[in-house]
Structures are given as structure tokens and as C-alpha cells.
XYZ file of C-alpha atoms in Angstrom:
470
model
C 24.152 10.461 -6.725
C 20.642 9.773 -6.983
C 18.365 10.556 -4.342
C 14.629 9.942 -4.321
C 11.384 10.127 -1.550
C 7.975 11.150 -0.891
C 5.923 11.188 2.139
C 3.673 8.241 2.453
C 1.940 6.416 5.521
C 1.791 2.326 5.739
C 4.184 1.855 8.509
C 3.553 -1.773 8.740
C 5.201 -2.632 5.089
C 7.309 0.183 5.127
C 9.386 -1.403 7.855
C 8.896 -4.857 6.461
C 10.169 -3.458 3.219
C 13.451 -2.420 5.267
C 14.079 -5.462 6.980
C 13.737 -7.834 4.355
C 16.972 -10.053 3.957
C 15.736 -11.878 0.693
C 16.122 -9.447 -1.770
C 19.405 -7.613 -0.049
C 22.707 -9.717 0.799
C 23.124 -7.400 4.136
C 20.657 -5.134 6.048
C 22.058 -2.652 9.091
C 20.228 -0.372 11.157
C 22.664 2.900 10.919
C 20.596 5.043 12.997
C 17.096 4.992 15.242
C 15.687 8.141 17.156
C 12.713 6.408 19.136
C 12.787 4.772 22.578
C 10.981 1.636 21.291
C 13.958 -0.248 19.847
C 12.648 -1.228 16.215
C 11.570 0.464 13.260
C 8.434 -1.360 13.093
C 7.316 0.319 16.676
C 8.729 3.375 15.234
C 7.389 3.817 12.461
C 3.724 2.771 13.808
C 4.560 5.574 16.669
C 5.363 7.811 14.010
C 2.604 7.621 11.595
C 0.035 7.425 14.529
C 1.084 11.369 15.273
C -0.086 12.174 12.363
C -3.616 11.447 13.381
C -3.289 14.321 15.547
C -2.300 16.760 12.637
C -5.669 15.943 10.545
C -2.880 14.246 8.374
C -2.421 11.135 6.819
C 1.372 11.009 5.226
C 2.905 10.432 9.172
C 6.371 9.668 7.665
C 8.707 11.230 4.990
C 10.685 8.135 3.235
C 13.801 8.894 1.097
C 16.626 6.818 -0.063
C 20.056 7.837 -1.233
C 22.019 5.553 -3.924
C 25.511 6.917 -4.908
C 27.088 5.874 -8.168
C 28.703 2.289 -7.952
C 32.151 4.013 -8.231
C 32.135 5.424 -5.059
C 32.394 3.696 -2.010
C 31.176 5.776 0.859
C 32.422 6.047 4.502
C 30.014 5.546 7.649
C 30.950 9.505 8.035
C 29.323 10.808 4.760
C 26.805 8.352 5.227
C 25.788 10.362 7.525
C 26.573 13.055 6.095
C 24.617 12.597 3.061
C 21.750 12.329 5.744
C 22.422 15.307 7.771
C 22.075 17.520 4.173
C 19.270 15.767 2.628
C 17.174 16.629 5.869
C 18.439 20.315 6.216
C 17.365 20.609 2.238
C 14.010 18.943 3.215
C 13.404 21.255 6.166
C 13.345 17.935 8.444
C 16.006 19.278 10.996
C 15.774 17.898 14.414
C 12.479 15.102 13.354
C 13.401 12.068 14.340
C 14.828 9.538 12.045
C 16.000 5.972 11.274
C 19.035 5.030 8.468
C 19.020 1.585 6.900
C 21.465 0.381 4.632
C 20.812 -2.377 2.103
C 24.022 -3.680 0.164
C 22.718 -5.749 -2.932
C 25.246 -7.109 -5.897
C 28.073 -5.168 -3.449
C 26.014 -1.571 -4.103
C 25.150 0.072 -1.153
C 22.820 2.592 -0.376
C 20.586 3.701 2.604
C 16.989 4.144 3.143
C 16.245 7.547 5.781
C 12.880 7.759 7.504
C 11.533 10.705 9.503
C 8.721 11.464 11.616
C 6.444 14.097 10.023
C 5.023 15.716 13.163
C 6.373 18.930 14.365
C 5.785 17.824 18.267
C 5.689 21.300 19.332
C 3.229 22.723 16.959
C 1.306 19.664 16.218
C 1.442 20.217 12.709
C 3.356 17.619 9.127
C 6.573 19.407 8.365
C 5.788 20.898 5.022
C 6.668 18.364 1.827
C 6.344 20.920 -0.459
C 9.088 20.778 -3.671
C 10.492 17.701 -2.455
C 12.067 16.779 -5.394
C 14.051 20.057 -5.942
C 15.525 19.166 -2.020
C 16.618 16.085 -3.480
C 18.596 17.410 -6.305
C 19.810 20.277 -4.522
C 21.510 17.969 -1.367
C 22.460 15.779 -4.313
C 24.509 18.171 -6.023
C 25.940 19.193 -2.712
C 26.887 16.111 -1.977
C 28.887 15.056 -5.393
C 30.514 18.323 -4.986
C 31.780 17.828 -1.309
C 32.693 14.106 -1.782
C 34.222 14.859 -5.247
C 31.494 12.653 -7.248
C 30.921 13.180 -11.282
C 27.710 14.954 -11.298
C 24.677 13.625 -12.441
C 22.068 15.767 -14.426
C 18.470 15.803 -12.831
C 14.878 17.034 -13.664
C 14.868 19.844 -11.489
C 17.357 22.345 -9.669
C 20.098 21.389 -10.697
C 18.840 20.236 -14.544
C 21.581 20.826 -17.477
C 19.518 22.220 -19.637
C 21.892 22.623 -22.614
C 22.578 18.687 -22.250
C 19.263 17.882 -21.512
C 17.992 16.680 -24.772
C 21.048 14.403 -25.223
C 20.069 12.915 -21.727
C 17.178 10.330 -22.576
C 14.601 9.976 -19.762
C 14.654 6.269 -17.827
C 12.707 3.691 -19.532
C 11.473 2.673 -16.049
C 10.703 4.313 -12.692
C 11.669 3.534 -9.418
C 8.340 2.109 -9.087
C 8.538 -0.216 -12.000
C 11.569 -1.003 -10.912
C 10.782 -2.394 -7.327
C 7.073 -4.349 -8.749
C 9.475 -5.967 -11.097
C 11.604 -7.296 -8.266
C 8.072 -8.593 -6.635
C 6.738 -10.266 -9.620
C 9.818 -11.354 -11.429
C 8.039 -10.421 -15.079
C 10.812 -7.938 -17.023
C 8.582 -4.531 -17.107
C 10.479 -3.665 -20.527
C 8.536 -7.095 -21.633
C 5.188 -6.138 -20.224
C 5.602 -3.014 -21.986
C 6.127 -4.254 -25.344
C 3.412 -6.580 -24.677
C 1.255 -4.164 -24.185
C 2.291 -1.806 -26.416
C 2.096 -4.682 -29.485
C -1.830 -5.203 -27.859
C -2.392 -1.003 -28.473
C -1.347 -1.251 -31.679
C -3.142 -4.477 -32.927
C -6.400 -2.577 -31.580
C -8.982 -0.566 -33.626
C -11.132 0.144 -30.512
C -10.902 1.243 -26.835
C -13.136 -2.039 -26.818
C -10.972 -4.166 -28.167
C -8.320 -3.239 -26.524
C -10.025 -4.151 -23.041
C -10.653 -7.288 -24.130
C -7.148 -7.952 -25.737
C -6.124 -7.134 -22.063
C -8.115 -9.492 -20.553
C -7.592 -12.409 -23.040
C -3.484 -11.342 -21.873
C -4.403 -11.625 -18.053
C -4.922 -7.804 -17.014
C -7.738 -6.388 -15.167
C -8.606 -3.315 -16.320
C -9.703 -0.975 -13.534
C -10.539 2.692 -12.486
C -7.192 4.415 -11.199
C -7.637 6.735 -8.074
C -5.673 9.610 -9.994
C -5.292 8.014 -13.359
C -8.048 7.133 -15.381
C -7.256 3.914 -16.486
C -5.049 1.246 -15.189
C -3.936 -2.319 -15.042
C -3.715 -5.238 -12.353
C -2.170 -7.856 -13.329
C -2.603 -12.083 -12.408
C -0.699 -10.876 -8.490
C -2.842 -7.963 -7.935
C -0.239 -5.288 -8.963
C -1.164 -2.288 -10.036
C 0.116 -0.137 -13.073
C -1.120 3.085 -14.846
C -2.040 2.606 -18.513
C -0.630 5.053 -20.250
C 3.154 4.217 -18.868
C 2.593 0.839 -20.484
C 2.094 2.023 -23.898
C 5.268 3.530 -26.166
C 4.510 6.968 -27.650
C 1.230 7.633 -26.596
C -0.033 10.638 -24.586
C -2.963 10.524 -21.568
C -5.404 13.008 -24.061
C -4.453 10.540 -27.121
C -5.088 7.327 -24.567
C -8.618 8.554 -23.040
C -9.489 9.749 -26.862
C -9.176 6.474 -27.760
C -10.826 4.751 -25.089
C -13.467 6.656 -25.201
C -16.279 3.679 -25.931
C -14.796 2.024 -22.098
C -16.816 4.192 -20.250
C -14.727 4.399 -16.193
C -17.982 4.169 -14.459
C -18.012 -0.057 -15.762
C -14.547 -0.665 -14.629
C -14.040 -1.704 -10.957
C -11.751 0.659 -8.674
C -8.576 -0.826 -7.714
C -9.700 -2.106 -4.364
C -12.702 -4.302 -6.293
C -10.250 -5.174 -8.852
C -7.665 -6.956 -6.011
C -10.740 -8.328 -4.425
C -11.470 -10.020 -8.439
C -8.039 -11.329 -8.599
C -7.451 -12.650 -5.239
C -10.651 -14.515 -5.704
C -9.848 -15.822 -8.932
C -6.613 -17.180 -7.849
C -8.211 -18.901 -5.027
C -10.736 -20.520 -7.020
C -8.423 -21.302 -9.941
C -8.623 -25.362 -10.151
C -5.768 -27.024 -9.163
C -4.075 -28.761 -12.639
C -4.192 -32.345 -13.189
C -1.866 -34.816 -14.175
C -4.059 -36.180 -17.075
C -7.679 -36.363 -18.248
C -9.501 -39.103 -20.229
C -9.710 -38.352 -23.793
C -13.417 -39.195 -23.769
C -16.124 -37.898 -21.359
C -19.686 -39.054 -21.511
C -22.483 -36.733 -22.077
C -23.179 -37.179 -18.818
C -19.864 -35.994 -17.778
C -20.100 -32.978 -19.635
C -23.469 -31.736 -18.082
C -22.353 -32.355 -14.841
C -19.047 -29.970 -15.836
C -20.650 -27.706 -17.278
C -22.959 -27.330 -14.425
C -20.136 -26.944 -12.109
C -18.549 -24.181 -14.071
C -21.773 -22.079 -13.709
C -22.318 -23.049 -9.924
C -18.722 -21.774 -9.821
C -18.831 -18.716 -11.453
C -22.232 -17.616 -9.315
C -19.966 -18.437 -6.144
C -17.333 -16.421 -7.590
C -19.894 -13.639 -8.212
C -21.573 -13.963 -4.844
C -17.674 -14.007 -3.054
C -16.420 -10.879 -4.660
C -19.735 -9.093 -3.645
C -18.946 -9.589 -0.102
C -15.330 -8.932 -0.575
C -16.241 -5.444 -2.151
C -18.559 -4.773 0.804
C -16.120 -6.136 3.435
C -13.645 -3.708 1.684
C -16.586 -0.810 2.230
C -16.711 -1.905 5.988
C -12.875 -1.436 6.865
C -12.799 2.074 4.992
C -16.467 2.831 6.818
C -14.221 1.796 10.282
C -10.969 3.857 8.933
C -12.807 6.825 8.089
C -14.355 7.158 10.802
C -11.430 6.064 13.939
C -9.641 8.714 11.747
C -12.314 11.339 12.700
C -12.571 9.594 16.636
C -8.656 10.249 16.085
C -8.878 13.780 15.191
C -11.162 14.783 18.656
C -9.249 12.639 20.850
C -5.900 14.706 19.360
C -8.027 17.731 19.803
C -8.705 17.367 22.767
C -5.258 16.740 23.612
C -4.125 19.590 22.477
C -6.801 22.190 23.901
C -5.727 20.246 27.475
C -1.879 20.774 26.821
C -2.420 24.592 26.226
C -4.291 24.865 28.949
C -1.917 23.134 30.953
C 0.634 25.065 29.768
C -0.995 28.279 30.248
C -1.923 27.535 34.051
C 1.682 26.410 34.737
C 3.760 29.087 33.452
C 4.866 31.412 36.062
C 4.264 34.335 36.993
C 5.996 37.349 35.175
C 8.394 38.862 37.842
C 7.779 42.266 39.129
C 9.451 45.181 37.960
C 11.801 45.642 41.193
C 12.703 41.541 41.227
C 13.459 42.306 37.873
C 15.623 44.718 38.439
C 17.260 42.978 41.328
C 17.617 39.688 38.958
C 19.736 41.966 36.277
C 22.337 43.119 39.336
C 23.016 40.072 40.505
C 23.069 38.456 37.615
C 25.766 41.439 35.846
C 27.768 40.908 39.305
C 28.029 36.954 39.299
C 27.815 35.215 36.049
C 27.166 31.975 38.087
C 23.765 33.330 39.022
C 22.749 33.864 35.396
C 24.277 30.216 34.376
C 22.153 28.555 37.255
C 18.672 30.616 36.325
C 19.156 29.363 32.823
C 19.672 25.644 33.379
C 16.661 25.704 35.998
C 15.034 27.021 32.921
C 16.547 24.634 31.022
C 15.719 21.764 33.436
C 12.049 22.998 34.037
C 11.695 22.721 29.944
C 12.668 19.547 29.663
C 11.042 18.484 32.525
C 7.609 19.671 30.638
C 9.121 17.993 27.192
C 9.518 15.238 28.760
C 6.262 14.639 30.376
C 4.668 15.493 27.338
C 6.429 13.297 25.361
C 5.002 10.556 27.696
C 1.373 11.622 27.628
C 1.376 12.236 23.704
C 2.666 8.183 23.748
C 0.045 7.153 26.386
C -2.473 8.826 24.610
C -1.199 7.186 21.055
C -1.292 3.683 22.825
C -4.287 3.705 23.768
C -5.695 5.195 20.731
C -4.045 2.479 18.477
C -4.655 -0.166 21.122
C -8.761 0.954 20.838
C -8.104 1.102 17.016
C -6.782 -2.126 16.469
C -9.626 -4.172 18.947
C -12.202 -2.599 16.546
C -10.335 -3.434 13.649
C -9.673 -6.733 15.524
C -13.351 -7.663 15.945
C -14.174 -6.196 12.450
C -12.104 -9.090 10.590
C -12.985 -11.627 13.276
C -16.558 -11.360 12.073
C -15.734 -10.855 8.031
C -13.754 -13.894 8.764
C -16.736 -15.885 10.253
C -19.281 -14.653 7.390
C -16.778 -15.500 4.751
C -16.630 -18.766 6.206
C -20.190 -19.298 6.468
C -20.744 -18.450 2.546
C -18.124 -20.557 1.760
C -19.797 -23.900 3.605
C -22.803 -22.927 2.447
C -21.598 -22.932 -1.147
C -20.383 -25.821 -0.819
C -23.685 -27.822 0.675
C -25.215 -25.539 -2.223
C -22.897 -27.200 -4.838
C -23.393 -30.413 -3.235
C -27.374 -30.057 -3.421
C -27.545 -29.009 -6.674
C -25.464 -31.780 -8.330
C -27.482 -34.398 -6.161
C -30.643 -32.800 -7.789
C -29.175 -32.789 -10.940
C -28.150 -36.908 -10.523
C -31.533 -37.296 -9.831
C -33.575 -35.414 -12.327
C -31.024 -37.517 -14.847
C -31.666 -40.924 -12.922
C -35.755 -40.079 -13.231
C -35.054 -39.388 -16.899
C -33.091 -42.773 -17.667
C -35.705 -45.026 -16.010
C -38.762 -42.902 -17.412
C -36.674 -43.893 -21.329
C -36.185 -47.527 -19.818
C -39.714 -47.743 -19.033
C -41.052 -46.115 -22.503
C -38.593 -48.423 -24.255
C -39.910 -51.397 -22.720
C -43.364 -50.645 -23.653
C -43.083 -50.005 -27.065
C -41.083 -53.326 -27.481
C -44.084 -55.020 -25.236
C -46.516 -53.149 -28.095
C -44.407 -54.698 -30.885
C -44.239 -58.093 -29.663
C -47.423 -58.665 -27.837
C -49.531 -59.674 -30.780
C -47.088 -61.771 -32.272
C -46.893 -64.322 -28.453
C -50.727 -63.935 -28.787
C -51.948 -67.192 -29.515
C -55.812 -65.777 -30.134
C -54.392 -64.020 -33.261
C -53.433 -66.567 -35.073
């Protein structure tokens, strides 16, 4: 049984992700702990918490893929679940249990909420992968699966070197179901490009001449984008080859020239737009004419190109600017919060009883048992009572937060919207001028050689029609 997660934030495509119906032949909701009704609202609910914790991982994503032997019941289903979050130290968060069945394999996605309510604080994440492998081996041993060695806890290590490592990660796996391009291909691909190359220079522009961007990775130092603007480190790409060996050799690429990821998507998406659409057939011939006016187009073009990924990179500047700093608007409204609820709390907690109703509490209470049940469910009650109202002012509060949030954000790409489309009407009455000019300047230039032609044939003929020459 194979069981991998991480925390992660993105609740938006994380709930997209689960409910997508292309890629799987049946999606069910098993289980949902939120009052909202979908995972979308959920998850968004979820993740915005985590504001309140300083955090930015709001969720805790983990799925659960038995061996295709096995067919498991709804009950350890959710079983599986139940040990997976006691390994994880997720007990009590709420969660939400998809299952995806895909060539007649089944296996479940879990999601939990982060945020410890009561403390205010991300359940720890800590050694997450030794929580997998230690619920996994529970599992195959109390459903009677073959066992299946891991990296961690519960790691053979006398048959470890006889168990190869995958040739592809979970991650590989899942942008090669996006882009449809085998990632054992790409590798070789790549791999064949590494070893054709003398120099870290060459080998960029091997890369490029193949349709990669190479870019700066935000923890790796070098890695890839390819023609749709997915993302790949490097070093994974190339067979045998270590990160000291790789940065060694690409030493003459200094990182500083290479765009970061963000510019890099902001290249390709622009280049994809702009690539001109194909054409059923061309003349074999084009004037000289025809070429200039090409040619001029091409470097029009490309200064467009230029001028549109500038104000895509500082558009991109603007939403982080606007991220970074709702995220710190976040963080004192959450503060704030949660000075108010302690003080709340402290002002409505009752008085301590005196020593003689004390007393008096502990004989009545030893002489009817009924007494102590009832003081402890008014206890009970008055808790969740104060839970409960809580609860509602910690979604209020999140509401209107995101609902603040998202107006900014709203306005923000409203007006990025209306500048793009500015530059892009103005490019084109710029494109549109500077051909014009350049029809001109040609037109000039053919009657100024029709008019010098004329005269020198008027300079060779005249004397001969002059009759006082003769």
C-alpha cells in the first residue's frame, strides 16, 4: 500500500484536481467535515485559517493507493483514513475523502484542515513521510496485504539494494497525465542533449533549440519549462548525474541571466499567444518587397513581445506586492481576533466557587449522582455553547476577510486587464503606422528611380530629336 502527502495551500485547484471526471471513470465524495457542502468552500475555509496562524500550508493533502490485488471495503476505507491521521497527529481536524476509480483501481484522496481551532496554531507536519509508511505497514498487516518496502520506517534494508528506486515520481507522473509527452521520453531527450554538450552554454542553447526554457528554480538551481508552461528540475531530467556534477558543469550559465519561474510562464504564455497561426500554403516566390515588409513585421513583433512580457513580469510583481501584503493585513486582523477571544474568554469565565459552596457541591454531589451528571452537561452545554459561537465569529471574520481580499484582488486584474488591453491596441495602430510609413518611404523611393530614369533617357535622347544639331 502506498501512501503519499504533503501540506500545501492552493485550495482553488486542489479541489478542481478532485472533482475532475476526465481523467477518472468515477469520482465520490466519501466523507466532508464542513457546514458549506463542497470541497471547494471547504477547502477555501480551510486554507483561509491558516492566515490566522502566520502560516501558509492551510491544508495537509494525502492519498492512499492499495495494490491492484486488493479490493477494499467502504469500512477499511475508512479505516485506512482513521490510521493515517492518528500517525499524522491530525486526530479530530476536519477532513474530506474522495475516491477516484481509474482503469478499475481505486484509491482515495484525504484532506484536512491544518488549524488547531483551539490554539490557533498548523498541526505540526514534521516527518510526514515516516507517518506514511508507518500507517502503511499497519494497514497491510491488519488487512492481510503483501508488504511493500519503503524509504523510511519501515525500509528493508537487507533488500534494499535489490529494490531499484522509481524511474518517475508522483509528480512526473501526474504532469505527464497533463501534457500527454511520456516523461521516460523527455528524459532521454534530455539526457542525449547533456551528453552531446561540451558546455553549460551549449547545453542552454541545445535546450532552447528543443523547446525548453531554462529558468531559475525557487529551491533548485536550475530548471526547465517546457512549450505548456510546466515546470521540471534539471537535474531529475538527466541519467547519472549528480546536483554538484550538474552546477560544475554549468558553471559559464550564470542564475542571475535566467528568468525565475514566474517570468519564465509569463515568456511562454506570451509566446504561445503570439505564435502565428499556420497556413495552408505560401507562394514559392515573394518579391523583395515582400520580404522587407516580413522582415519588418518579425522585428515589430518581437519588440511587442518584449514590451508584453515586461508588463506581464511587473503585473506578476503587483499581485505578489497585493499577496504579501493582505497576508500581513491578514495576520493583524487574526491578531486581533485572537487578543479579543481571550479576553472574552477571560471576562466570561465564572467565578471560582467559594470554599464552603465547594464543599456543599462535593455532598450533594457524593449523595445523588444525578446532581454531578446535570453540573457536567451544563458544563458541557455552556462549552459548546462558547465553541459554537466561536466557530461562527472565526467564519464571519474569514468571510469578510476573503470577501475584502478578493475585491482588491478583483479590482487589481480589472485594471491589469484594461492596461494589457490598451498596449495591445496600441501595438497594433503602432504596427499599422509603421508599415504605412514603411509603404511610403518605398513608394517615395520608386517614383524618385522613375523620375531619375526618365531623365537620363531624356539626356540620352534629347540631342539626337534636336534638329539644331544636325
Amino acid at each position: 500500500m502506498i501512501i503519499k502527502g504533503a501540506s500545501r495551500a492552493g485550495p482553488k485547484q486542489l479541489s478542481r484536481h478532485l472533482g475532475r471526471t476526465d481523467t477518472n471513470e468515477r469520482v465520490a465524495v466519501l466523507e466532508l467535515h464542513s457546514p458549506s457542502g463542497s470541497i471547494g468552500e471547504a477547502f477555501r475555509d480551510w486554507q483561509a485559517l491558516a492566515a490566522g496562524t502566520k502560516g501558509t500550508k492551510g491544508l495537509y493533502h494525502a492519498n492512499i493507493d492499495p495494490d491492484a490485488r486488493y479490493k477494499m471495503t467502504p469500512e477499511q476505507w475508512t479505516r485506512a483514513v482513521d490510521v493515517l491521521e492518528e500517525e499524522l497527529g491530525l486526530t479530530g481536524q476536519p477532513r474530506a475523502v474522495v475516491l477516484h476509480e481509474k482503469n478499475g483501481r481505486e484509491h482515495i484522496h484525504v484532506v484536512w484542515q491544518r488549524t488547531d481551532i483551539d490554539t490557533m496554531r498548523l498541526r505540526s507536519d514534521s516527518h510526514n513521510y515516516q507517518a506514511h509508511e508507518r500507517a502503511s505497514a499497519r494497514l497491510e498487516q491488519e488487512f492481510g496485504h503483501d508488504h511493500v518496502p519503503g524509504k523510511h520506517a519501515k525500509r528493508d534494508r537487507e533488500a534494499q539494494p535489490e529494490l531499484p528506486s522509481s524511474e518517475i515520481t508522483h509528480a512526473e507522473w501526474q504532469q505527464s497525465e497533463r501534457s500527454g509527452i511520456d516523461p521516460r521520453a523527455r528524459k532521454e531527450q534530455i539526457t542525449a542533449l547533456f551528453g552531446a554538450s561540451d558546455t553549460g552554454s551549449a547545453f542552454h542553447a541545445a535546450l532552447q533549440h528543443a523547446g525548453y526554457l531554462l529558468a531559475r528554480g525557487d529551491r533548485r538551481d536550475f530548471v526547465l519549462l517546457d512549450a505548456d508552461g510546466e515546470v521540471y528540475s534539471l537535474r531529475r531530467q538527466i541519467a547519472g548525474v549528480t546536483a554538484k556534477d550538474l552546477r560544475a558543469f554549468m558553471d559559464d550559465v550564470p542564475l542571475a541571466t535566467l528568468p525565475s519561474v514566474a517570468e519564465g510562464r509569463a515568456t511562454v504564455e506570451e509566446a504561445r499567444r503570439s505564435a502565428p497561426a499556420p497556413v495552408a500554403s505560401q507562394e514559392p516566390h515573394q518579391s523583395p518587397a515582400d520580404d522587407r515588409t516580413a522582415a519588418l513585421t518579425q522585428k515589430i513583433e518581437a519588440m511587442h513581445r518584449a514590451d508584453l512580457a515586461e508588463q506581464e513580469r511587473r503585473h506578476a510583481r503587483e499581485v505578489t506586492e497585493l499577496h504579501d501584503r493582505q497576508q500581513a493585513q491578514a495576520d493583524q486582523a487574526f491578531d486581533a481576533f485572537a487578543r479579543e477571544q481571550a479576553r472574552r474568554t477571560l471576562a466570561e469565565r465564572p467565578e471560582e466557587a467559594g470554599t464552603f459552596e465547594r464543599l456543599w457541591r462535593t455532598i450533594r454531589e457524593t449523595i445523588s449522582d444525578e446532581a454531578r451528571v446535570q453540573r457536567l452537561a451544563d458544563e458541557a452545554r455552556r462549552a459548546a455553547e462558547a465553541d459554537e459561537r466561536r466557530n461562527d465569529e472565526v467564519r464571519i471574520m474569514v468571510a469578510g476577510v476573503e470577501a475584502s481580499q478578493r475585491a482588491e484582488l478583483d479590482r487589481l486584474v480589472e485594471r491589469q486587464g484594461r492596461e494589457r488591453a490598451d498596449l495591445l491596441q496600441e501595438q497594433e495602430r503602432d504596427m499599422a503606422r509603421r508599415i504605412a510609413d514603411d509603404e511610403r518611404a518605398r513608394a517615395l523611393a520608386r517614383e524618385y528611380e522613375q523620375r531619375r530614369q526618365e531623365a537620363l533617357s531624356r539626356d540620352r535622347e534629347g540631342p539626337e530629336r534636336d534638329p539644331r544639331a544636325r
